Amino acid sequence: MASVKVYNIEGKEVGTLELNDAVFGVEVNEHLMHLAVVSQLANKRQGTQSAKTRAEVSGGGRKPWRQKGTGHARQGSTRSPQWTGGGVVFAPKPRDYSVKMNKKEKAAAIKSALSAKVAEEKLIVVDGLTFDEIKTKKMAAVLENLKVNKALVVLDKKDENVILSARNLPEVRTTMSGSVNVYDVLKYDSLVITKEAVAQIEEVYA
């Protein structure tokens, strides 16, 4: 089992924590992590864009002028794509962009992402993270104490003071242990996670 140091919010070491190798020590599968990121970003797309083709715009039933003798180029309809108000060539239509992954693949991808952070020594465990007030400066100070900048902060329970304190920090995101996803884990340089959140993640994925 991998062992990591546990810090307090002052950045001082207060102990160690044994991580479950079934979650934090698996072989990293880059293909599954890539698939998970592609799936997550694709599933966010609404796919509601739509434009009209020449068959759908109104008007254009009559040939605008005779074929020959006018000096103009030949034209068959005012709704052709080259006309103002004409249809769009290969117009985009509503479609479903979703990419499906099965449960085992999703779980394996999350384990790979977490294991990669442990291997890179970018997983920082804190014994607890609670504030008695909403203060962005306080959150910034905690991250400075832990020597991290761009970080995903994983909490074991919803704490409005912590969430709102981190909201104005552009390179910090907070999430719950049950909402950890591959894209966020890979996007942020460091993973700051509470001891309780580690236990909750191990309970789900071990």
Short mmCIF file of C-alpha atoms in Angstrom, two decimals:
data_model
loop_
_atom_site.label_atom_id
_atom_site.label_comp_id
_atom_site.label_asym_id
_atom_site.label_seq_id
_atom_site.Cartn_x
_atom_site.Cartn_y
_atom_site.Cartn_z
CA MET A 1 0.00 0.00 0.00
CA ALA A 2 1.18 3.49 -0.85
CA SER A 3 1.63 5.80 2.09
CA VAL A 4 1.14 9.58 1.87
CA LYS A 5 1.70 12.36 4.34
CA VAL A 6 -1.28 14.09 5.95
CA TYR A 7 -1.13 17.85 6.45
CA ASN A 8 -3.19 20.38 8.38
CA ILE A 9 -4.36 23.68 6.91
CA GLU A 10 -1.16 25.36 8.14
CA GLY A 11 0.81 23.04 5.86
CA LYS A 12 2.37 21.08 8.74
CA GLU A 13 2.68 17.31 8.60
CA VAL A 14 0.39 15.68 11.17
CA GLY A 15 0.62 12.03 10.20
CA THR A 16 0.50 9.50 7.37
CA LEU A 17 -2.28 7.68 5.55
CA GLU A 18 -2.21 4.27 3.89
CA LEU A 19 -3.93 4.38 0.50
CA ASN A 20 -5.79 1.40 -0.93
CA ASP A 21 -3.82 0.12 -3.92
CA ALA A 22 -7.04 -1.08 -5.54
CA VAL A 23 -7.98 2.59 -6.03
CA PHE A 24 -4.80 4.67 -5.74
CA GLY A 25 -2.21 2.16 -6.96
CA VAL A 26 -3.57 0.65 -10.17
CA GLU A 27 -1.73 0.55 -13.49
CA VAL A 28 -2.49 3.78 -15.35
CA ASN A 29 -4.62 3.21 -18.45
CA GLU A 30 -4.18 6.29 -20.65
CA HIS A 31 -6.64 5.07 -23.27
CA LEU A 32 -9.50 4.81 -20.76
CA MET A 33 -8.66 8.23 -19.27
CA HIS A 34 -8.72 9.75 -22.76
CA LEU A 35 -12.04 8.06 -23.51
CA ALA A 36 -13.50 9.36 -20.22
CA VAL A 37 -12.44 12.95 -20.99
CA VAL A 38 -13.81 12.76 -24.55
CA SER A 39 -17.06 11.30 -23.22
CA GLN A 40 -17.46 13.96 -20.53
CA LEU A 41 -16.82 16.89 -22.87
CA ALA A 42 -18.99 15.42 -25.64
CA ASN A 43 -21.87 14.79 -23.23
CA LYS A 44 -21.84 18.46 -22.23
CA ARG A 45 -22.68 19.53 -25.78
CA GLN A 46 -26.31 20.47 -26.28
CA GLY A 47 -26.42 19.60 -29.97
CA THR A 48 -29.33 22.02 -30.53
CA GLN A 49 -27.75 24.14 -33.30
CA SER A 50 -29.88 24.36 -36.41
CA ALA A 51 -29.97 26.27 -39.70
CA LYS A 52 -32.24 26.00 -42.76
CA THR A 53 -31.24 24.39 -46.03
CA ARG A 54 -32.46 25.77 -49.38
CA ALA A 55 -35.39 23.37 -49.16
CA GLU A 56 -36.57 24.93 -45.89
CA VAL A 57 -36.25 28.70 -46.39
CA SER A 58 -39.33 30.51 -47.65
CA GLY A 59 -39.77 31.91 -51.16
CA GLY A 60 -37.84 31.20 -54.33
CA GLY A 61 -40.51 29.38 -56.25
CA ARG A 62 -40.07 31.39 -59.44
CA LYS A 63 -36.93 31.64 -61.59
CA PRO A 64 -35.71 35.24 -60.92
CA TRP A 65 -34.99 36.00 -64.63
CA ARG A 66 -34.85 34.17 -67.92
CA GLN A 67 -31.94 31.84 -68.59
CA LYS A 68 -30.28 33.80 -71.43
CA GLY A 69 -29.98 37.32 -72.77
CA THR A 70 -29.98 39.41 -69.59
CA GLY A 71 -26.22 39.70 -69.04
CA HIS A 72 -26.66 38.18 -65.57
CA ALA A 73 -25.40 34.76 -64.55
CA ARG A 74 -28.03 32.08 -64.83
CA GLN A 75 -30.12 31.67 -61.65
CA GLY A 76 -32.82 29.17 -60.79
CA SER A 77 -33.97 30.37 -57.36
CA THR A 78 -33.50 33.29 -54.98
CA ARG A 79 -33.19 30.76 -52.16
CA SER A 80 -29.91 29.31 -53.46
CA PRO A 81 -27.01 29.52 -50.96
CA GLN A 82 -25.28 32.37 -52.83
CA TRP A 83 -28.30 34.66 -52.39
CA THR A 84 -28.91 36.82 -49.33
CA GLY A 85 -31.62 35.05 -47.38
CA GLY A 86 -30.86 31.81 -49.16
CA GLY A 87 -30.40 28.42 -47.54
CA VAL A 88 -27.21 27.18 -45.87
CA VAL A 89 -25.09 24.55 -47.62
CA PHE A 90 -24.81 21.45 -45.38
CA ALA A 91 -26.77 23.28 -42.66
CA PRO A 92 -26.13 22.05 -39.10
CA LYS A 93 -29.04 20.12 -37.61
CA PRO A 94 -29.79 18.99 -34.03
CA ARG A 95 -27.82 15.86 -33.17
CA ASP A 96 -26.71 13.80 -30.21
CA TYR A 97 -22.98 14.06 -29.48
CA SER A 98 -22.96 11.72 -26.47
CA VAL A 99 -20.22 9.10 -26.11
CA LYS A 100 -21.13 6.13 -23.93
CA MET A 101 -18.87 4.33 -21.46
CA ASN A 102 -19.87 1.41 -19.30
CA LYS A 103 -19.58 1.53 -15.49
CA LYS A 104 -16.45 -0.61 -15.28
CA GLU A 105 -14.64 1.59 -17.81
CA LYS A 106 -15.62 4.75 -15.93
CA ALA A 107 -14.43 3.30 -12.62
CA ALA A 108 -11.15 2.12 -14.15
CA ALA A 109 -10.58 5.56 -15.70
CA ILE A 110 -11.10 7.35 -12.36
CA LYS A 111 -8.77 4.90 -10.58
CA SER A 112 -6.14 5.49 -13.27
CA ALA A 113 -6.39 9.26 -12.89
CA LEU A 114 -6.12 9.07 -9.07
CA SER A 115 -3.21 6.62 -9.29
CA ALA A 116 -1.41 8.94 -11.73
CA LYS A 117 -1.68 11.80 -9.21
CA VAL A 118 -0.25 9.59 -6.45
CA ALA A 119 2.63 8.51 -8.73
CA GLU A 120 3.39 12.15 -9.55
CA GLU A 121 3.21 13.06 -5.84
CA LYS A 122 0.47 15.56 -6.65
CA LEU A 123 -2.10 14.12 -4.24
CA ILE A 124 -2.13 16.12 -1.00
CA VAL A 125 -4.19 14.80 1.91
CA VAL A 126 -5.39 17.22 4.60
CA ASP A 127 -6.80 16.11 7.94
CA GLY A 128 -9.78 18.47 7.57
CA LEU A 129 -10.91 21.58 5.75
CA THR A 130 -13.50 23.79 7.45
CA PHE A 131 -13.80 27.56 7.74
CA ASP A 132 -15.86 29.56 10.23
CA GLU A 133 -16.45 32.32 7.65
CA ILE A 134 -16.39 32.92 3.91
CA LYS A 135 -12.97 34.35 3.15
CA THR A 136 -11.13 33.98 -0.16
CA LYS A 137 -7.88 35.11 1.48
CA LYS A 138 -8.13 32.23 3.94
CA MET A 139 -8.50 29.67 1.16
CA ALA A 140 -5.60 31.21 -0.76
CA ALA A 141 -3.47 31.05 2.41
CA VAL A 142 -4.27 27.34 2.91
CA LEU A 143 -3.21 26.53 -0.66
CA GLU A 144 -0.07 28.59 -0.23
CA ASN A 145 0.74 26.65 2.97
CA LEU A 146 0.29 23.40 1.05
CA LYS A 147 2.48 24.81 -1.78
CA VAL A 148 -0.11 24.28 -4.49
CA ASN A 149 -1.46 26.68 -7.08
CA LYS A 150 -3.79 25.10 -9.62
CA ALA A 151 -5.78 22.66 -7.51
CA LEU A 152 -8.90 20.51 -7.37
CA VAL A 153 -10.15 20.48 -3.77
CA VAL A 154 -12.16 17.36 -2.90
CA LEU A 155 -14.40 17.62 0.17
CA ASP A 156 -16.10 14.83 2.12
CA LYS A 157 -19.19 16.94 2.89
CA LYS A 158 -20.71 20.14 1.56
CA ASP A 159 -19.23 23.16 3.33
CA GLU A 160 -20.58 26.42 1.92
CA ASN A 161 -17.84 28.46 3.63
CA VAL A 162 -15.08 26.47 1.91
CA ILE A 163 -16.88 26.32 -1.46
CA LEU A 164 -17.61 30.06 -1.53
CA SER A 165 -14.12 30.92 -0.27
CA ALA A 166 -12.61 29.04 -3.23
CA ARG A 167 -15.08 30.29 -5.83
CA ASN A 168 -13.20 33.49 -6.69
CA LEU A 169 -9.84 31.77 -7.10
CA PRO A 170 -9.54 31.27 -10.88
CA GLU A 171 -7.36 28.15 -10.76
CA VAL A 172 -9.16 26.36 -7.94
CA ARG A 173 -12.26 24.17 -8.10
CA THR A 174 -14.09 22.40 -5.29
CA THR A 175 -16.05 19.18 -5.63
CA MET A 176 -17.52 16.43 -3.48
CA SER A 177 -15.96 12.98 -3.19
CA GLY A 178 -18.98 11.50 -4.99
CA SER A 179 -18.56 13.87 -7.95
CA VAL A 180 -14.87 13.30 -8.72
CA ASN A 181 -14.34 12.90 -12.46
CA VAL A 182 -11.37 12.16 -14.70
CA TYR A 183 -11.45 15.49 -16.57
CA ASP A 184 -11.13 17.60 -13.40
CA VAL A 185 -8.48 15.35 -11.85
CA LEU A 186 -6.32 15.65 -14.97
CA LYS A 187 -7.04 19.33 -15.59
CA TYR A 188 -5.72 20.58 -12.25
CA ASP A 189 -2.05 20.21 -11.30
CA SER A 190 -2.69 19.09 -7.73
CA LEU A 191 -5.41 17.16 -5.93
CA VAL A 192 -6.09 18.45 -2.41
CA ILE A 193 -8.33 15.95 -0.65
CA THR A 194 -9.56 15.47 2.92
CA LYS A 195 -8.92 12.21 4.80
CA GLU A 196 -12.65 11.52 4.97
CA ALA A 197 -13.01 12.04 1.22
CA VAL A 198 -10.24 9.49 0.61
CA ALA A 199 -12.14 6.96 2.74
CA GLN A 200 -15.39 7.68 0.85
CA ILE A 201 -13.71 7.25 -2.56
CA GLU A 202 -12.09 3.98 -1.42
CA GLU A 203 -15.46 2.72 -0.20
CA VAL A 204 -17.01 3.32 -3.63
CA TYR A 205 -14.22 2.11 -5.92
CA ALA A 206 -12.27 -0.48 -3.92
#
